[in-house]
C-alpha cells in the first residue's frame, strides 16, 4: 500500500475528456493531491502518455483499465503497464486472469487491484447480468479469490469495505470509489459512502472524481474530502 497520510490515500479520478483538462485539474490540486486515476475516457485521449508525465513528475498513478482477457494477453498487458511506472492497475476479479497478472507483475512494485462489483450495480443489475449472487456475496467471494491469487488489493464499495478487510487482512489495499460528502448528489452511483465512513470501514484509499473535478473550486473540494477523512 502507499502512504498512510490522508493526502496519500486520496486518489482523484481524472474522468475528463482530454489531457488539457486533466492538466488543469492537476495544476489546481498541486500541493494538495499527489495521486491520480486515469480510466478509459482519458486513456483513449492521450492519457497513457500523460500518465507517464505524471509519474516522471513525482505523482502516483492508478491506471483503471479493468483488464480481462485470455491469460497470455492479460500477462503481456500487465508487463507493459509495469514498465510505465504507475502505482496501481485494475483487472476484473476472475481467478485465471488474476493469477496470470500476479505472475507477470512479480518483482515489480505495481499493485494489482481486483475489481469486485462495480459501484453502479445493485442486485437487480447483477440478476439481469446472469449472476446468482447479490452484490455483497459476490464481492466477498471475489475478495477471497483475489487474496488466494496474490493480488495487491481490492476495489469495492465502501459499504463492503469492512467485510472485505476481514477477508484480506491488513496487508492488501482496499480501494473504494463511490465516495460522496454527506448531502451531495450521488450521481450514477448506487452504493455511496462518506469519506470518514469509508476510512473507518477499512478502506486504504478513496477514489473521488466528480465531487472534485466538477467543483467550481477544485482545491477547496479536495480539502473538504481530506478534512472528512481526518475525522475518521
CSV table of C-alpha atoms in Angstrom, one decimal:
chain,number,residue,atom,x,y,z
A,1,UNK,CA,0.0,0.0,0.0
A,2,UNK,CA,1.1,3.6,-0.4
A,3,UNK,CA,1.2,6.5,2.1
A,4,UNK,CA,-0.9,6.4,5.3
A,5,UNK,CA,-1.4,10.1,5.3
A,6,UNK,CA,-4.8,11.4,4.1
A,7,UNK,CA,-3.2,13.0,1.1
A,8,UNK,CA,-1.6,9.7,0.0
A,9,UNK,CA,-4.9,7.9,0.4
A,10,UNK,CA,-7.0,10.2,-1.7
A,11,UNK,CA,-7.0,9.3,-5.4
A,12,UNK,CA,-8.6,11.9,-7.7
A,13,UNK,CA,-10.2,10.4,-10.8
A,14,UNK,CA,-9.3,12.3,-13.9
A,15,UNK,CA,-12.5,11.4,-15.6
A,16,UNK,CA,-12.2,14.2,-18.1
A,17,UNK,CA,-12.3,14.3,-22.0
A,18,UNK,CA,-8.8,15.5,-22.8
A,19,UNK,CA,-5.3,15.9,-21.5
A,20,UNK,CA,-5.6,19.7,-21.4
A,21,UNK,CA,-8.5,19.5,-18.8
A,22,UNK,CA,-6.5,16.9,-16.9
A,23,UNK,CA,-3.5,19.2,-16.7
A,24,UNK,CA,-5.8,21.9,-15.4
A,25,UNK,CA,-7.1,19.6,-12.6
A,26,UNK,CA,-3.6,18.6,-11.6
A,27,UNK,CA,-2.5,22.3,-11.5
A,28,UNK,CA,-5.5,23.2,-9.4
A,29,UNK,CA,-4.7,20.5,-6.9
A,30,UNK,CA,-0.9,21.0,-6.8
A,31,UNK,CA,0.3,20.6,-3.2
A,32,UNK,CA,-3.0,19.0,-2.1
A,33,UNK,CA,-3.3,15.8,-4.1
A,34,UNK,CA,-0.5,13.6,-5.5
A,35,UNK,CA,-2.4,10.5,-6.6
A,36,UNK,CA,-4.5,10.4,-9.8
A,37,UNK,CA,-6.7,7.8,-11.5
A,38,UNK,CA,-6.8,7.5,-15.3
A,39,UNK,CA,-9.6,5.5,-16.8
A,40,UNK,CA,-10.9,4.7,-20.2
A,41,UNK,CA,-12.1,8.2,-21.2
A,42,UNK,CA,-8.7,9.9,-20.7
A,43,UNK,CA,-6.6,6.9,-21.6
A,44,UNK,CA,-8.1,6.9,-25.1
A,45,UNK,CA,-7.5,10.6,-25.5
A,46,UNK,CA,-3.7,10.7,-24.8
A,47,UNK,CA,-4.0,9.8,-21.2
A,48,UNK,CA,-1.4,7.0,-21.2
A,49,UNK,CA,1.4,9.4,-22.2
A,50,UNK,CA,0.0,11.8,-19.6
A,51,UNK,CA,0.3,9.0,-17.0
A,52,UNK,CA,4.0,8.8,-17.9
A,53,UNK,CA,4.4,12.5,-17.5
A,54,UNK,CA,2.7,12.4,-14.1
A,55,UNK,CA,5.0,9.6,-12.9
A,56,UNK,CA,8.1,11.4,-14.1
A,57,UNK,CA,6.8,14.5,-12.2
A,58,UNK,CA,6.7,12.5,-9.0
A,59,UNK,CA,3.0,11.8,-8.9
A,60,UNK,CA,1.4,8.4,-8.3
A,61,UNK,CA,-1.0,7.0,-11.0
A,62,UNK,CA,-3.8,4.5,-10.7
A,63,UNK,CA,-4.4,3.1,-14.2
A,64,UNK,CA,-8.0,1.9,-14.2
A,65,UNK,CA,-8.1,-0.4,-17.2
A,66,UNK,CA,-10.2,-3.3,-15.7
A,67,UNK,CA,-8.3,-5.9,-17.8
A,68,UNK,CA,-9.9,-9.2,-18.6
A,69,UNK,CA,-8.8,-11.4,-21.5
A,70,UNK,CA,-7.1,-14.8,-22.1
A,71,UNK,CA,-4.1,-15.4,-19.7
A,72,UNK,CA,-1.3,-14.5,-22.1
A,73,UNK,CA,-3.0,-11.3,-23.2
A,74,UNK,CA,-3.5,-10.2,-19.6
A,75,UNK,CA,0.1,-11.1,-18.7
A,76,UNK,CA,1.6,-9.1,-21.6
A,77,UNK,CA,-0.6,-6.1,-20.8
A,78,UNK,CA,0.5,-6.2,-17.2
A,79,UNK,CA,4.1,-6.4,-18.2
A,80,UNK,CA,3.8,-3.3,-20.4
A,81,UNK,CA,1.9,-1.3,-17.6
A,82,UNK,CA,4.6,-2.2,-15.0
A,83,UNK,CA,7.2,-0.6,-17.3
A,84,UNK,CA,5.2,2.7,-17.2
A,85,UNK,CA,6.0,3.1,-13.5
A,86,UNK,CA,2.4,3.5,-12.4
A,87,UNK,CA,1.4,2.5,-8.9
A,88,UNK,CA,-1.9,0.7,-9.4
A,89,UNK,CA,-3.7,-1.3,-12.1
A,90,UNK,CA,-7.1,-2.8,-12.1
A,91,UNK,CA,-8.4,-6.0,-13.6
A,92,UNK,CA,-11.7,-7.9,-13.2
A,93,UNK,CA,-11.5,-10.5,-10.4
A,94,UNK,CA,-11.6,-13.6,-12.5
A,95,UNK,CA,-9.2,-16.2,-10.9
A,96,UNK,CA,-7.3,-17.2,-14.1
A,97,UNK,CA,-6.8,-13.5,-15.1
A,98,UNK,CA,-5.7,-12.6,-11.6
A,99,UNK,CA,-3.2,-15.5,-11.5
A,100,UNK,CA,-1.7,-14.5,-14.8
A,101,UNK,CA,-1.4,-10.9,-13.8
A,102,UNK,CA,0.2,-11.6,-10.5
A,103,UNK,CA,2.9,-13.8,-12.2
A,104,UNK,CA,3.5,-11.0,-14.8
A,105,UNK,CA,3.9,-8.3,-12.2
A,106,UNK,CA,6.1,-10.4,-9.9
A,107,UNK,CA,9.3,-8.5,-8.9
A,108,UNK,CA,7.8,-5.1,-9.7
A,109,UNK,CA,6.2,-2.5,-7.4
A,110,UNK,CA,2.9,-2.5,-9.4
A,111,UNK,CA,-0.1,-3.0,-7.1
A,112,UNK,CA,-2.7,-5.1,-8.9
A,113,UNK,CA,-6.3,-4.4,-7.8
A,114,UNK,CA,-9.2,-6.8,-8.3
A,115,UNK,CA,-12.4,-5.2,-9.3
A,116,UNK,CA,-15.2,-7.0,-7.5
A,117,UNK,CA,-18.6,-5.5,-8.3
A,118,UNK,CA,-19.0,-2.0,-9.9
A,119,UNK,CA,-20.5,0.5,-7.5
A,120,UNK,CA,-23.0,1.5,-10.2
A,121,UNK,CA,-24.6,-2.0,-9.9
A,122,UNK,CA,-27.2,-3.3,-7.5
A,123,UNK,CA,-28.9,-6.7,-7.0
A,124,UNK,CA,-31.2,-6.1,-9.9
A,125,UNK,CA,-28.3,-5.3,-12.3
A,126,UNK,CA,-26.4,-8.5,-11.2
A,127,UNK,CA,-29.5,-10.6,-11.7
A,128,UNK,CA,-30.0,-9.2,-15.2
A,129,UNK,CA,-26.4,-10.0,-16.0
A,130,UNK,CA,-26.9,-13.6,-15.1
A,131,UNK,CA,-25.3,-13.8,-11.6
A,132,UNK,CA,-27.0,-15.7,-8.8
A,133,UNK,CA,-25.2,-13.7,-6.1
A,134,UNK,CA,-26.3,-10.5,-4.5
A,135,UNK,CA,-23.6,-7.7,-4.7
A,136,UNK,CA,-22.4,-8.3,-1.1
A,137,UNK,CA,-22.0,-12.0,-1.5
A,138,UNK,CA,-20.2,-11.7,-4.9
A,139,UNK,CA,-17.8,-9.1,-3.5
A,140,UNK,CA,-16.8,-11.4,-0.7
A,141,UNK,CA,-16.3,-14.3,-3.0
A,142,UNK,CA,-14.1,-12.3,-5.3
A,143,UNK,CA,-12.2,-10.9,-2.4
A,144,UNK,CA,-11.4,-14.4,-1.3
A,145,UNK,CA,-10.3,-15.4,-4.8
A,146,UNK,CA,-8.1,-12.2,-5.1
A,147,UNK,CA,-6.3,-13.0,-1.8
A,148,UNK,CA,-5.7,-16.6,-2.9
A,149,UNK,CA,-4.3,-15.3,-6.2
A,150,UNK,CA,-1.8,-13.0,-4.5
A,151,UNK,CA,-3.3,-9.7,-5.7
A,152,UNK,CA,-2.2,-6.5,-4.1
A,153,UNK,CA,-5.7,-5.1,-3.3
A,154,UNK,CA,-9.4,-5.0,-3.9
A,155,UNK,CA,-11.7,-2.4,-5.4
A,156,UNK,CA,-15.1,-2.4,-3.8
A,157,UNK,CA,-17.8,-0.2,-2.5
A,158,UNK,CA,-17.1,1.3,0.9
A,159,UNK,CA,-20.3,-0.4,2.1
A,160,UNK,CA,-18.5,-3.7,1.7
A,161,UNK,CA,-15.0,-2.5,2.9
A,162,UNK,CA,-15.3,-3.8,6.4
A,163,UNK,CA,-16.3,-7.3,5.3
A,164,UNK,CA,-13.6,-7.3,2.7
A,165,UNK,CA,-11.0,-6.1,5.1
A,166,UNK,CA,-11.8,-9.0,7.4
A,167,UNK,CA,-11.1,-11.4,4.5
A,168,UNK,CA,-8.0,-9.8,3.0
A,169,UNK,CA,-6.3,-8.7,6.3
A,170,UNK,CA,-4.2,-5.6,6.8
A,171,UNK,CA,-1.6,-6.0,4.0
A,172,UNK,CA,-3.8,-5.7,1.0
A,173,UNK,CA,-5.1,-2.4,-0.3
A,174,UNK,CA,-8.9,-1.8,-0.2
A,175,UNK,CA,-9.7,0.9,-2.7
A,176,UNK,CA,-13.2,2.4,-2.6
A,177,UNK,CA,-14.9,4.6,-5.2
A,178,UNK,CA,-18.5,5.9,-4.8
A,179,UNK,CA,-17.4,8.5,-2.2
A,180,UNK,CA,-19.6,11.5,-1.5
A,181,UNK,CA,-19.8,14.1,1.2
A,182,UNK,CA,-23.0,14.0,3.3
A,183,UNK,CA,-25.9,15.6,1.4
A,184,UNK,CA,-24.2,15.7,-2.0
A,185,UNK,CA,-25.5,14.3,-5.3
A,186,UNK,CA,-24.7,10.6,-5.7
A,187,UNK,CA,-24.8,10.8,-9.5
A,188,UNK,CA,-25.0,7.4,-11.1
A,189,UNK,CA,-23.5,5.6,-8.1
A,190,UNK,CA,-25.9,3.3,-6.3
A,191,UNK,CA,-23.8,2.5,-3.2
A,192,UNK,CA,-22.2,5.6,-1.8
A,193,UNK,CA,-20.5,6.4,1.5
A,194,UNK,CA,-18.9,9.4,3.1
A,195,UNK,CA,-15.0,9.7,3.3
A,196,UNK,CA,-14.9,9.2,7.1
A,197,UNK,CA,-17.2,6.2,7.0
A,198,UNK,CA,-15.1,4.6,4.2
A,199,UNK,CA,-11.9,5.0,6.2
A,200,UNK,CA,-13.5,3.7,9.4
A,201,UNK,CA,-14.7,0.7,7.4
A,202,UNK,CA,-11.2,-0.2,6.5
A,203,UNK,CA,-10.5,1.5,3.1
A,204,UNK,CA,-6.9,2.2,2.5
A,205,UNK,CA,-7.6,4.6,-0.5
A,206,UNK,CA,-10.6,6.6,-1.6
A,207,UNK,CA,-11.3,7.4,-5.3
A,208,UNK,CA,-13.1,10.7,-5.8
A,209,UNK,CA,-13.8,12.1,-9.3
A,210,UNK,CA,-16.8,14.3,-10.0
A,211,UNK,CA,-17.1,15.9,-6.5
A,212,UNK,CA,-13.6,17.3,-7.0
A,213,UNK,CA,-13.1,17.5,-10.8
A,214,UNK,CA,-16.5,19.2,-11.5
A,215,UNK,CA,-16.4,21.5,-8.5
A,216,UNK,CA,-16.1,25.3,-9.1
A,217,UNK,CA,-13.2,25.3,-6.6
A,218,UNK,CA,-11.4,22.0,-7.0
A,219,UNK,CA,-8.8,22.7,-4.4
A,220,UNK,CA,-11.5,23.5,-1.7
A,221,UNK,CA,-13.4,20.4,-2.7
A,222,UNK,CA,-10.4,18.2,-2.3
A,223,UNK,CA,-9.6,19.8,1.1
A,224,UNK,CA,-13.1,19.1,2.2
A,225,UNK,CA,-12.7,15.5,1.4
A,226,UNK,CA,-9.4,15.3,3.2
A,227,UNK,CA,-10.9,17.0,6.2
A,228,UNK,CA,-13.7,14.5,6.4
A,229,UNK,CA,-11.1,11.7,6.1
A,230,UNK,CA,-9.2,13.1,9.1
A,231,UNK,CA,-12.3,12.8,11.2
A,232,UNK,CA,-12.1,9.0,10.9
